[in-house]
Amino acid sequence: MVSGLGIRGLGAVTGYGWGVEPLWEGLLSGKHAASLLDGYGEGRDRPAWVAAVLPGGDDSDGPSRFGRAMRGAAREAIADARARGWREGRRVGLLHAVVLGEVDLWKDFYLQRGGDVSKRDYLRLMPSTPMSLLMQEFDFHGPAMNVSAMCSSGNAGLITAKAWLDAGIVDDVVFVATDVSATPENVLHFERLGVAFTSSEPPEVCRPFQEGSSGFAMGEASVAMVLSHSGGVPYLNVLGGAMSHDAHHVTSIDPDLTDITRCFEEALDNAGVSRSDLRYLNAHGPGTAQCDRAESEIFNALFPPEAELYSVKPLVGHCQGAASAVELAATALAHDRGTLPAPPKVSAGHPRLLDGPAPLSPGLTVKSSLGMGGHNSVVVLAP
C-alpha cells in the first residue's frame, strides 16, 4: 500500500449553513438541506426545493455568495488544520474546483447593469480574483489554479493535489470546490434535461439505488480541505485515485461501462490496495437510472460481499462542481467521529444500501464521481 495524503483540515458552506458543524448536524439528522425558494420554473412564478447557499459570510469579501463561500470555507479549513497541529510549509498551493463560477455577478453584469461597471466590480467577476485574494490573505506562494471536470471536479482536484505533493511541487495544498450556480435559469435547464426535479421535496424524487427514484435535487456548496503529507492529525488519508473519460456522449454514460470500470480498477492499483480491503462505496449516486445502474453493477462486481454503499445527495442535493467535495467531507467527518452519515432509505432498493447513520466499520472507502459528458473519477480513502 502506498503512502497516503492526509486531509488535515475541513471547511464547508452548504445548504445546511455556514460551517462544518451545520453540515455534520444536518447529515446526521437525516433531513435534507433544501428550502423552498421563489422565482423558479418556466415563468419564474413557482417555488422550488433547492439546497442553496443562503446569504452569509464576511462582508469584507464583497457582495458575491460565490466569493464569500469560497473564502469562508477556505478560512475554516486552514484554521481547523492549524488547530489540529498542521503548520504550513514554504510552498502552499491552491487548487479551486469550479465549473460555473461567478454566476450571480455575471448575471447582474449583463442583465441589470448593461456591462457598465467599475473596474473594481469587473475584477470581482474574474475567476482569478477570489484565488488571488485568498493567497494574499494568507501569504501563500505556491501555484494556484482552477480545476474543472464537471461533477467530477472535486475528485479531480484531490487527485491533482496529490500529484503536486507527490512530485514535490508544493509542501501543502489548500483545495476548495465551489458551486453556487443553482439560479432559476440553470435549474430550469437541468429540469428540461429530465434529471433535476424541484417541485417536490428531495426524498420524493432523489432515491439513489432505490425504487421510485427520478433524479436529483439541486444544491450549492463550497468545501475546502487542507492537504499535506505531514503535520497534525488527519481526518483520513487519500491513498490514490484515477480518472478516465467515456468519449461516448455529452450527457449519457457509455452503457458497456468499460472506461468507468477501468477507472475503478486503476484507482485501486494506484492506491496499492486489493478489492478485499474495500468496505464502503461513497457513490456519485444522483438517483438517475443510468448512474444507479452503472455504479450498482460495478459495486456488485468489484466489491467484497460485506461492503456497503451510500450516497448523500438526497440530503445535500447535487452540488454540481462541488458535489464530490461535499461527499468527501462527509466521509472525512465520518472517520473523525465514528459514524457514517448515510441518509435513511425511503423505498426498496439495493440490498447493501445503508439505511441511515451507522457506526463506521474498519476498511477503505472508495469515492466515485461521474461527471456529465463522460468524466469518471475514483479516489481511495483510508483511516
mmCIF file of C-alpha atoms in Angstrom:
data_model
loop_
_atom_site.group_PDB
_atom_site.id
_atom_site.type_symbol
_atom_site.label_atom_id
_atom_site.label_comp_id
_atom_site.label_asym_id
_atom_site.label_seq_id
_atom_site.Cartn_x
_atom_site.Cartn_y
_atom_site.Cartn_z
ATOM 1 C CA MET A 1 0.000 0.000 0.000
ATOM 2 C CA VAL A 2 1.428 3.409 -0.998
ATOM 3 C CA SER A 3 1.738 6.237 1.497
ATOM 4 C CA GLY A 4 -1.338 8.381 1.851
ATOM 5 C CA LEU A 5 -2.034 12.067 1.674
ATOM 6 C CA GLY A 6 -3.714 13.430 4.806
ATOM 7 C CA ILE A 7 -6.803 15.638 4.824
ATOM 8 C CA ARG A 8 -5.674 17.891 7.693
ATOM 9 C CA GLY A 9 -8.451 20.482 7.850
ATOM 10 C CA LEU A 10 -12.030 20.958 6.648
ATOM 11 C CA GLY A 11 -14.284 23.910 5.885
ATOM 12 C CA ALA A 12 -17.786 23.942 4.422
ATOM 13 C CA VAL A 13 -20.615 26.174 3.290
ATOM 14 C CA THR A 14 -23.703 24.219 2.221
ATOM 15 C CA GLY A 15 -27.479 24.378 2.150
ATOM 16 C CA TYR A 16 -27.332 23.472 5.836
ATOM 17 C CA GLY A 17 -25.491 26.691 6.662
ATOM 18 C CA TRP A 18 -22.062 28.262 7.033
ATOM 19 C CA GLY A 19 -19.580 25.888 8.645
ATOM 20 C CA VAL A 20 -18.666 22.241 9.072
ATOM 21 C CA GLU A 21 -20.829 21.764 12.166
ATOM 22 C CA PRO A 22 -24.116 22.673 10.425
ATOM 23 C CA LEU A 23 -23.159 20.231 7.651
ATOM 24 C CA TRP A 24 -22.448 17.428 10.121
ATOM 25 C CA GLU A 25 -25.566 18.062 12.183
ATOM 26 C CA GLY A 26 -27.672 18.202 9.028
ATOM 27 C CA LEU A 27 -26.295 14.947 7.671
ATOM 28 C CA LEU A 28 -26.837 13.147 10.976
ATOM 29 C CA SER A 29 -30.395 14.459 11.222
ATOM 30 C CA GLY A 30 -31.387 12.659 8.023
ATOM 31 C CA LYS A 31 -33.238 15.800 6.933
ATOM 32 C CA HIS A 32 -32.471 17.372 3.577
ATOM 33 C CA ALA A 33 -30.848 20.788 3.228
ATOM 34 C CA ALA A 34 -33.259 22.152 0.618
ATOM 35 C CA SER A 35 -35.591 25.053 1.248
ATOM 36 C CA LEU A 36 -38.499 26.356 -0.796
ATOM 37 C CA LEU A 37 -37.316 29.312 -2.886
ATOM 38 C CA ASP A 38 -39.464 31.577 -5.056
ATOM 39 C CA GLY A 39 -38.938 32.598 -8.679
ATOM 40 C CA TYR A 40 -38.253 29.278 -10.402
ATOM 41 C CA GLY A 41 -39.898 27.394 -13.281
ATOM 42 C CA GLU A 42 -40.613 28.315 -16.891
ATOM 43 C CA GLY A 43 -42.354 31.535 -15.934
ATOM 44 C CA ARG A 44 -40.230 32.264 -12.829
ATOM 45 C CA ASP A 45 -43.532 32.086 -10.977
ATOM 46 C CA ARG A 46 -43.323 28.978 -8.816
ATOM 47 C CA PRO A 47 -41.337 27.942 -5.751
ATOM 48 C CA ALA A 48 -38.650 25.258 -5.988
ATOM 49 C CA TRP A 49 -36.913 22.977 -3.498
ATOM 50 C CA VAL A 50 -33.211 23.888 -3.765
ATOM 51 C CA ALA A 51 -30.374 23.284 -1.263
ATOM 52 C CA ALA A 52 -28.969 26.751 -1.871
ATOM 53 C CA VAL A 53 -26.193 28.599 -0.078
ATOM 54 C CA LEU A 54 -28.060 31.317 1.769
ATOM 55 C CA PRO A 55 -26.617 34.803 2.372
ATOM 56 C CA GLY A 56 -23.889 34.955 4.982
ATOM 57 C CA GLY A 57 -20.148 35.131 5.332
ATOM 58 C CA ASP A 58 -17.803 38.088 5.723
ATOM 59 C CA ASP A 59 -18.964 41.476 4.397
ATOM 60 C CA SER A 60 -15.369 42.355 3.543
ATOM 61 C CA ASP A 61 -15.374 39.589 0.896
ATOM 62 C CA GLY A 62 -17.737 41.644 -1.263
ATOM 63 C CA PRO A 63 -21.353 41.106 -2.355
ATOM 64 C CA SER A 64 -20.923 37.714 -4.010
ATOM 65 C CA ARG A 65 -22.205 34.486 -2.443
ATOM 66 C CA PHE A 66 -19.593 32.694 -4.570
ATOM 67 C CA GLY A 67 -16.606 34.683 -3.306
ATOM 68 C CA ARG A 68 -17.838 34.724 0.271
ATOM 69 C CA ALA A 69 -18.483 30.990 0.301
ATOM 70 C CA MET A 70 -15.131 30.126 -1.289
ATOM 71 C CA ARG A 71 -13.083 32.233 1.097
ATOM 72 C CA GLY A 72 -15.231 31.333 4.106
ATOM 73 C CA ALA A 73 -14.773 27.601 3.533
ATOM 74 C CA ALA A 74 -11.036 28.023 2.943
ATOM 75 C CA ARG A 75 -10.545 30.097 6.108
ATOM 76 C CA GLU A 76 -12.371 27.495 8.170
ATOM 77 C CA ALA A 77 -10.272 24.655 6.729
ATOM 78 C CA ILE A 78 -6.996 26.494 7.368
ATOM 79 C CA ALA A 79 -7.986 27.378 10.938
ATOM 80 C CA ASP A 80 -9.130 23.800 11.529
ATOM 81 C CA ALA A 81 -5.884 22.337 10.198
ATOM 82 C CA ARG A 82 -3.816 24.654 12.369
ATOM 83 C CA ALA A 83 -5.877 23.734 15.432
ATOM 84 C CA ARG A 84 -5.193 20.053 14.667
ATOM 85 C CA GLY A 85 -1.430 20.650 14.576
ATOM 86 C CA TRP A 86 -0.677 21.463 10.918
ATOM 87 C CA ARG A 87 1.960 24.082 10.153
ATOM 88 C CA GLU A 88 2.276 25.220 6.575
ATOM 89 C CA GLY A 89 5.445 24.818 4.600
ATOM 90 C CA ARG A 90 7.129 27.382 2.373
ATOM 91 C CA ARG A 91 5.152 26.447 -0.738
ATOM 92 C CA VAL A 92 1.397 26.287 -0.147
ATOM 93 C CA GLY A 93 -0.540 25.754 -3.357
ATOM 94 C CA LEU A 94 -4.195 26.487 -4.061
ATOM 95 C CA LEU A 95 -6.489 24.407 -6.239
ATOM 96 C CA HIS A 96 -10.024 25.625 -6.867
ATOM 97 C CA ALA A 97 -12.540 23.240 -8.465
ATOM 98 C CA VAL A 98 -15.027 25.299 -10.470
ATOM 99 C CA VAL A 99 -17.467 24.531 -13.282
ATOM 100 C CA LEU A 100 -19.775 27.557 -13.334
ATOM 101 C CA GLY A 101 -18.057 30.356 -11.472
ATOM 102 C CA GLU A 102 -19.383 33.757 -10.534
ATOM 103 C CA VAL A 103 -22.940 33.213 -11.813
ATOM 104 C CA ASP A 104 -24.773 35.841 -9.738
ATOM 105 C CA LEU A 105 -22.498 38.774 -10.559
ATOM 106 C CA TRP A 106 -22.200 37.867 -14.273
ATOM 107 C CA LYS A 107 -25.995 37.733 -14.486
ATOM 108 C CA ASP A 108 -26.193 41.172 -12.906
ATOM 109 C CA PHE A 109 -23.376 42.434 -15.178
ATOM 110 C CA TYR A 110 -25.266 41.559 -18.369
ATOM 111 C CA LEU A 111 -28.939 41.850 -17.454
ATOM 112 C CA GLN A 112 -29.098 44.578 -14.817
ATOM 113 C CA ARG A 113 -26.092 46.820 -15.443
ATOM 114 C CA GLY A 114 -25.635 46.531 -19.198
ATOM 115 C CA GLY A 115 -21.955 45.713 -18.893
ATOM 116 C CA ASP A 116 -21.200 49.125 -17.362
ATOM 117 C CA VAL A 117 -19.474 48.575 -14.026
ATOM 118 C CA SER A 118 -16.489 49.970 -12.201
ATOM 119 C CA LYS A 119 -13.045 48.432 -12.627
ATOM 120 C CA ARG A 120 -13.292 47.018 -9.120
ATOM 121 C CA ASP A 121 -16.658 45.402 -9.809
ATOM 122 C CA TYR A 122 -15.408 43.990 -13.103
ATOM 123 C CA LEU A 123 -12.409 42.389 -11.410
ATOM 124 C CA ARG A 124 -14.768 40.641 -8.983
ATOM 125 C CA LEU A 125 -16.077 38.667 -11.963
ATOM 126 C CA MET A 126 -12.689 37.189 -12.788
ATOM 127 C CA PRO A 127 -12.071 33.573 -11.684
ATOM 128 C CA SER A 128 -8.599 34.618 -10.527
ATOM 129 C CA THR A 129 -9.870 37.197 -8.039
ATOM 130 C CA PRO A 130 -11.109 35.038 -5.128
ATOM 131 C CA MET A 131 -7.993 32.887 -5.501
ATOM 132 C CA SER A 132 -5.674 35.893 -5.566
ATOM 133 C CA LEU A 133 -7.334 37.445 -2.515
ATOM 134 C CA LEU A 134 -7.040 34.186 -0.573
ATOM 135 C CA MET A 135 -3.352 33.813 -1.465
ATOM 136 C CA GLN A 136 -2.727 37.418 -0.375
ATOM 137 C CA GLU A 137 -4.643 36.969 2.875
ATOM 138 C CA PHE A 138 -2.516 34.014 3.984
ATOM 139 C CA ASP A 139 0.741 34.969 2.244
ATOM 140 C CA PHE A 140 0.789 31.687 0.288
ATOM 141 C CA HIS A 141 3.175 31.483 -2.669
ATOM 142 C CA GLY A 142 2.742 28.049 -4.242
ATOM 143 C CA PRO A 143 0.990 27.547 -7.584
ATOM 144 C CA ALA A 144 -2.695 28.465 -7.814
ATOM 145 C CA MET A 145 -5.065 27.239 -10.490
ATOM 146 C CA ASN A 146 -8.613 26.122 -11.267
ATOM 147 C CA VAL A 147 -9.658 22.514 -11.953
ATOM 148 C CA SER A 148 -12.791 21.674 -13.921
ATOM 149 C CA ALA A 149 -14.198 18.230 -14.720
ATOM 150 C CA MET A 150 -17.952 18.802 -14.349
ATOM 151 C CA CYS A 151 -19.428 16.872 -11.389
ATOM 152 C CA SER A 152 -16.098 15.035 -11.012
ATOM 153 C CA SER A 153 -14.247 18.251 -10.233
ATOM 154 C CA GLY A 154 -13.878 17.522 -6.509
ATOM 155 C CA ASN A 155 -12.246 14.157 -7.093
ATOM 156 C CA ALA A 156 -10.180 15.604 -9.935
ATOM 157 C CA GLY A 157 -8.903 18.364 -7.659
ATOM 158 C CA LEU A 158 -7.992 15.890 -4.930
ATOM 159 C CA ILE A 159 -6.075 13.688 -7.384
ATOM 160 C CA THR A 160 -4.313 16.763 -8.805
ATOM 161 C CA ALA A 161 -3.342 17.918 -5.315
ATOM 162 C CA LYS A 162 -1.870 14.505 -4.563
ATOM 163 C CA ALA A 163 0.117 14.624 -7.820
ATOM 164 C CA TRP A 164 1.518 18.044 -6.879
ATOM 165 C CA LEU A 165 2.531 16.837 -3.437
ATOM 166 C CA ASP A 166 3.960 13.512 -4.583
ATOM 167 C CA ALA A 167 6.027 15.319 -7.242
ATOM 168 C CA GLY A 168 7.432 17.784 -4.703
ATOM 169 C CA ILE A 169 5.936 20.817 -6.453
ATOM 170 C CA VAL A 170 4.392 22.039 -3.190
ATOM 171 C CA ASP A 171 4.626 21.389 0.533
ATOM 172 C CA ASP A 172 0.891 21.700 1.191
ATOM 173 C CA VAL A 173 -2.298 22.318 -0.790
ATOM 174 C CA VAL A 174 -5.443 24.193 0.090
ATOM 175 C CA PHE A 175 -8.135 22.619 -2.077
ATOM 176 C CA VAL A 176 -11.521 24.307 -2.483
ATOM 177 C CA ALA A 177 -14.502 23.243 -4.604
ATOM 178 C CA THR A 178 -17.207 25.878 -5.121
ATOM 179 C CA ASP A 179 -20.504 25.781 -6.985
ATOM 180 C CA VAL A 180 -23.095 28.459 -6.276
ATOM 181 C CA SER A 181 -24.915 28.203 -9.603
ATOM 182 C CA ALA A 182 -28.448 26.989 -8.774
ATOM 183 C CA THR A 183 -30.090 30.074 -10.252
ATOM 184 C CA PRO A 184 -33.578 29.769 -11.743
ATOM 185 C CA GLU A 185 -32.079 29.753 -15.252
ATOM 186 C CA ASN A 186 -29.593 26.965 -14.598
ATOM 187 C CA VAL A 187 -32.033 24.848 -12.602
ATOM 188 C CA LEU A 188 -34.633 25.159 -15.359
ATOM 189 C CA HIS A 189 -32.286 23.688 -17.942
ATOM 190 C CA PHE A 190 -31.440 20.705 -15.755
ATOM 191 C CA GLU A 191 -35.187 20.201 -15.352
ATOM 192 C CA ARG A 192 -35.585 20.301 -19.131
ATOM 193 C CA LEU A 193 -32.871 17.648 -19.409
ATOM 194 C CA GLY A 194 -35.078 15.444 -17.246
ATOM 195 C CA VAL A 195 -32.589 14.901 -14.415
ATOM 196 C CA ALA A 196 -33.425 17.615 -11.845
ATOM 197 C CA PHE A 197 -36.744 17.905 -10.020
ATOM 198 C CA THR A 198 -37.669 20.785 -7.747
ATOM 199 C CA SER A 199 -41.446 20.723 -7.304
ATOM 200 C CA SER A 200 -41.302 18.024 -4.597
ATOM 201 C CA GLU A 201 -39.081 17.595 -1.567
ATOM 202 C CA PRO A 202 -35.795 15.764 -2.313
ATOM 203 C CA PRO A 203 -36.679 12.363 -0.752
ATOM 204 C CA GLU A 204 -39.665 12.104 -3.063
ATOM 205 C CA VAL A 205 -37.506 12.379 -6.195
ATOM 206 C CA CYS A 206 -33.904 11.505 -5.271
ATOM 207 C CA ARG A 207 -33.659 7.902 -4.079
ATOM 208 C CA PRO A 208 -30.273 6.545 -5.183
ATOM 209 C CA PHE A 209 -30.262 2.758 -5.610
ATOM 210 C CA GLN A 210 -33.943 2.589 -4.617
ATOM 211 C CA GLU A 211 -37.255 2.133 -6.387
ATOM 212 C CA GLY A 212 -39.110 5.250 -7.471
ATOM 213 C CA SER A 213 -36.085 7.497 -7.992
ATOM 214 C CA SER A 214 -36.461 10.139 -10.709
ATOM 215 C CA GLY A 215 -33.248 12.129 -10.456
ATOM 216 C CA PHE A 216 -31.796 14.733 -8.138
ATOM 217 C CA ALA A 217 -32.499 17.951 -6.295
ATOM 218 C CA MET A 218 -30.178 20.865 -6.989
ATOM 219 C CA GLY A 219 -27.709 22.019 -4.370
ATOM 220 C CA GLU A 220 -24.904 24.505 -3.833
ATOM 221 C CA ALA A 221 -21.746 24.348 -1.736
ATOM 222 C CA SER A 222 -18.187 25.390 -1.156
ATOM 223 C CA VAL A 223 -15.975 22.840 0.579
ATOM 224 C CA ALA A 224 -12.310 23.290 1.482
ATOM 225 C CA MET A 225 -9.591 20.889 2.589
ATOM 226 C CA VAL A 226 -6.002 21.333 3.709
ATOM 227 C CA LEU A 227 -3.906 18.532 2.230
ATOM 228 C CA SER A 228 -0.425 17.546 3.307
ATOM 229 C CA HIS A 229 1.808 14.532 3.838
ATOM 230 C CA SER A 230 2.614 15.645 7.390
ATOM 231 C CA GLY A 231 1.528 17.787 10.288
ATOM 232 C CA GLY A 232 -1.252 17.295 12.777
ATOM 233 C CA VAL A 233 -3.974 14.687 12.971
ATOM 234 C CA PRO A 234 -5.604 13.889 9.609
ATOM 235 C CA TYR A 235 -9.299 13.182 9.191
ATOM 236 C CA LEU A 236 -8.350 10.429 6.761
ATOM 237 C CA ASN A 237 -5.787 9.580 4.103
ATOM 238 C CA VAL A 238 -6.094 9.671 0.340
ATOM 239 C CA LEU A 239 -4.246 6.575 -0.873
ATOM 240 C CA GLY A 240 -4.664 7.133 -4.601
ATOM 241 C CA GLY A 241 -7.093 7.567 -7.448
ATOM 242 C CA ALA A 242 -7.705 7.534 -11.167
ATOM 243 C CA MET A 243 -9.592 9.398 -13.885
ATOM 244 C CA SER A 244 -10.905 8.376 -17.287
ATOM 245 C CA HIS A 245 -13.287 9.583 -19.984
ATOM 246 C CA ASP A 246 -16.045 7.671 -21.765
ATOM 247 C CA ALA A 247 -15.676 9.578 -25.072
ATOM 248 C CA HIS A 248 -19.255 8.485 -25.721
ATOM 249 C CA HIS A 249 -21.917 11.215 -25.322
ATOM 250 C CA VAL A 250 -22.347 14.742 -23.949
ATOM 251 C CA THR A 251 -24.723 13.593 -21.194
ATOM 252 C CA SER A 252 -25.087 9.797 -21.213
ATOM 253 C CA ILE A 253 -22.855 7.106 -19.734
ATOM 254 C CA ASP A 254 -21.382 4.556 -22.112
ATOM 255 C CA PRO A 255 -23.661 1.558 -21.411
ATOM 256 C CA ASP A 256 -20.847 -1.002 -21.660
ATOM 257 C CA LEU A 257 -19.159 0.681 -18.644
ATOM 258 C CA THR A 258 -15.683 -0.128 -19.959
ATOM 259 C CA ASP A 259 -13.993 3.116 -19.011
ATOM 260 C CA ILE A 260 -15.823 3.588 -15.710
ATOM 261 C CA THR A 261 -14.821 0.075 -14.667
ATOM 262 C CA ARG A 262 -11.245 0.726 -15.764
ATOM 263 C CA CYS A 263 -11.237 3.897 -13.648
ATOM 264 C CA PHE A 264 -12.202 1.907 -10.545
ATOM 265 C CA GLU A 265 -9.584 -0.761 -11.261
ATOM 266 C CA GLU A 266 -6.821 1.761 -11.912
ATOM 267 C CA ALA A 267 -7.691 3.669 -8.730
ATOM 268 C CA LEU A 268 -7.223 0.502 -6.686
ATOM 269 C CA ASP A 269 -3.929 -0.213 -8.462
ATOM 270 C CA ASN A 270 -2.742 3.364 -7.921
ATOM 271 C CA ALA A 271 -3.609 3.143 -4.224
ATOM 272 C CA GLY A 272 -1.878 -0.223 -3.893
ATOM 273 C CA VAL A 273 -4.905 -1.967 -2.370
ATOM 274 C CA SER A 274 -6.897 -5.079 -3.149
ATOM 275 C CA ARG A 275 -10.644 -5.477 -3.555
ATOM 276 C CA SER A 276 -10.837 -7.399 -0.270
ATOM 277 C CA ASP A 277 -9.726 -4.216 1.564
ATOM 278 C CA LEU A 278 -12.824 -2.271 0.463
ATOM 279 C CA ARG A 279 -15.635 -1.593 2.938
ATOM 280 C CA TYR A 280 -17.735 1.264 1.518
ATOM 281 C CA LEU A 281 -18.656 2.874 -1.778
ATOM 282 C CA ASN A 282 -19.471 6.554 -1.310
ATOM 283 C CA ALA A 283 -21.236 6.692 -4.660
ATOM 284 C CA HIS A 284 -21.847 9.517 -7.082
ATOM 285 C CA GLY A 285 -25.455 8.381 -6.599
ATOM 286 C CA PRO A 286 -27.583 11.157 -8.147
ATOM 287 C CA GLY A 287 -30.633 8.907 -8.351
ATOM 288 C CA THR A 288 -30.786 8.793 -12.156
ATOM 289 C CA ALA A 289 -31.423 5.435 -13.783
ATOM 290 C CA GLN A 290 -28.187 5.259 -15.762
ATOM 291 C CA CYS A 291 -25.899 6.296 -12.874
ATOM 292 C CA ASP A 292 -27.607 3.930 -10.445
ATOM 293 C CA ARG A 293 -27.236 1.053 -12.912
ATOM 294 C CA ALA A 294 -23.586 1.819 -13.629
ATOM 295 C CA GLU A 295 -22.465 2.099 -10.023
ATOM 296 C CA SER A 296 -24.598 -0.840 -8.864
ATOM 297 C CA GLU A 297 -23.097 -3.140 -11.489
ATOM 298 C CA ILE A 298 -19.541 -2.085 -10.673
ATOM 299 C CA PHE A 299 -20.177 -2.333 -6.927
ATOM 300 C CA ASN A 300 -21.593 -5.844 -7.312
ATOM 301 C CA ALA A 301 -18.673 -6.944 -9.492
ATOM 302 C CA LEU A 302 -15.675 -5.359 -7.736
ATOM 303 C CA PHE A 303 -16.523 -5.041 -4.040
ATOM 304 C CA PRO A 304 -16.480 -7.848 -1.465
ATOM 305 C CA PRO A 305 -19.785 -9.246 -0.112
ATOM 306 C CA GLU A 306 -19.581 -7.349 3.189
ATOM 307 C CA ALA A 307 -19.136 -3.943 1.510
ATOM 308 C CA GLU A 308 -21.947 -1.371 1.682
ATOM 309 C CA LEU A 309 -22.851 1.684 -0.376
ATOM 310 C CA TYR A 310 -24.498 5.050 0.146
ATOM 311 C CA SER A 311 -24.990 8.484 -1.414
ATOM 312 C CA VAL A 312 -25.582 11.731 0.479
ATOM 313 C CA LYS A 313 -27.138 13.557 -2.489
ATOM 314 C CA PRO A 314 -30.687 13.106 -1.098
ATOM 315 C CA LEU A 315 -29.528 15.261 1.826
ATOM 316 C CA VAL A 316 -27.176 17.921 0.404
ATOM 317 C CA GLY A 317 -28.524 17.966 -3.148
ATOM 318 C CA HIS A 318 -26.461 17.625 -6.283
ATOM 319 C CA CYS A 319 -23.897 20.382 -5.801
ATOM 320 C CA GLN A 320 -22.560 20.114 -9.371
ATOM 321 C CA GLY A 321 -18.881 21.151 -9.465
ATOM 322 C CA ALA A 322 -18.672 20.879 -5.656
ATOM 323 C CA ALA A 323 -20.609 17.593 -5.432
ATOM 324 C CA SER A 324 -17.817 15.122 -4.798
ATOM 325 C CA ALA A 325 -16.085 17.545 -2.412
ATOM 326 C CA VAL A 326 -19.186 17.696 -0.190
ATOM 327 C CA GLU A 327 -19.391 13.913 -0.303
ATOM 328 C CA LEU A 328 -15.690 13.559 0.512
ATOM 329 C CA ALA A 329 -16.223 15.845 3.509
ATOM 330 C CA ALA A 330 -18.992 13.525 4.737
ATOM 331 C CA THR A 331 -16.558 10.587 4.672
ATOM 332 C CA ALA A 332 -13.802 12.615 6.337
ATOM 333 C CA LEU A 333 -16.139 13.602 9.175
ATOM 334 C CA ALA A 334 -17.347 10.004 9.471
ATOM 335 C CA HIS A 335 -13.785 8.802 10.033
ATOM 336 C CA ASP A 336 -13.171 11.555 12.558
ATOM 337 C CA ARG A 337 -16.380 10.953 14.540
ATOM 338 C CA GLY A 338 -17.051 7.246 14.080
ATOM 339 C CA THR A 339 -20.483 7.493 12.444
ATOM 340 C CA LEU A 340 -21.239 7.222 8.742
ATOM 341 C CA PRO A 341 -23.967 9.804 7.947
ATOM 342 C CA ALA A 342 -25.928 7.886 5.312
ATOM 343 C CA PRO A 343 -29.465 9.060 4.509
ATOM 344 C CA PRO A 344 -32.407 6.867 5.523
ATOM 345 C CA LYS A 345 -33.963 4.595 2.920
ATOM 346 C CA VAL A 346 -37.380 5.620 1.653
ATOM 347 C CA SER A 347 -38.212 2.629 -0.574
ATOM 348 C CA ALA A 348 -36.990 -0.852 -1.515
ATOM 349 C CA GLY A 349 -33.576 -0.900 -3.128
ATOM 350 C CA HIS A 350 -30.104 -2.401 -3.275
ATOM 351 C CA PRO A 351 -29.703 -4.986 -0.503
ATOM 352 C CA ARG A 352 -26.402 -3.450 0.664
ATOM 353 C CA LEU A 353 -27.553 0.173 0.681
ATOM 354 C CA LEU A 354 -27.080 1.735 4.114
ATOM 355 C CA ASP A 355 -30.229 2.882 5.894
ATOM 356 C CA GLY A 356 -29.485 5.989 7.937
ATOM 357 C CA PRO A 357 -26.455 6.796 10.104
ATOM 358 C CA ALA A 358 -24.397 3.754 11.052
ATOM 359 C CA PRO A 359 -21.273 3.019 13.120
ATOM 360 C CA LEU A 360 -18.182 3.169 10.915
ATOM 361 C CA SER A 361 -16.611 -0.236 10.283
ATOM 362 C CA PRO A 362 -12.891 -0.795 9.595
ATOM 363 C CA GLY A 363 -11.787 -0.737 5.978
ATOM 364 C CA LEU A 364 -11.391 1.516 2.981
ATOM 365 C CA THR A 365 -13.894 3.838 1.332
ATOM 366 C CA VAL A 366 -13.994 4.308 -2.421
ATOM 367 C CA LYS A 367 -15.438 7.630 -3.608
ATOM 368 C CA SER A 368 -16.700 7.624 -7.173
ATOM 369 C CA SER A 369 -17.843 10.633 -9.169
ATOM 370 C CA LEU A 370 -19.285 10.543 -12.689
ATOM 371 C CA GLY A 371 -19.319 13.939 -14.360
ATOM 372 C CA MET A 372 -21.658 14.881 -17.186
ATOM 373 C CA GLY A 373 -20.045 14.371 -20.573
ATOM 374 C CA GLY A 374 -18.049 11.292 -19.636
ATOM 375 C CA HIS A 375 -15.779 12.441 -16.805
ATOM 376 C CA ASN A 376 -15.064 9.496 -14.486
ATOM 377 C CA SER A 377 -13.052 9.749 -11.277
ATOM 378 C CA VAL A 378 -12.425 7.454 -8.308
ATOM 379 C CA VAL A 379 -10.397 8.011 -5.120
ATOM 380 C CA VAL A 380 -9.480 5.536 -2.378
ATOM 381 C CA LEU A 381 -9.710 6.754 1.221
ATOM 382 C CA ALA A 382 -8.295 5.152 4.374
ATOM 383 C CA PRO A 383 -8.426 5.751 8.151
#
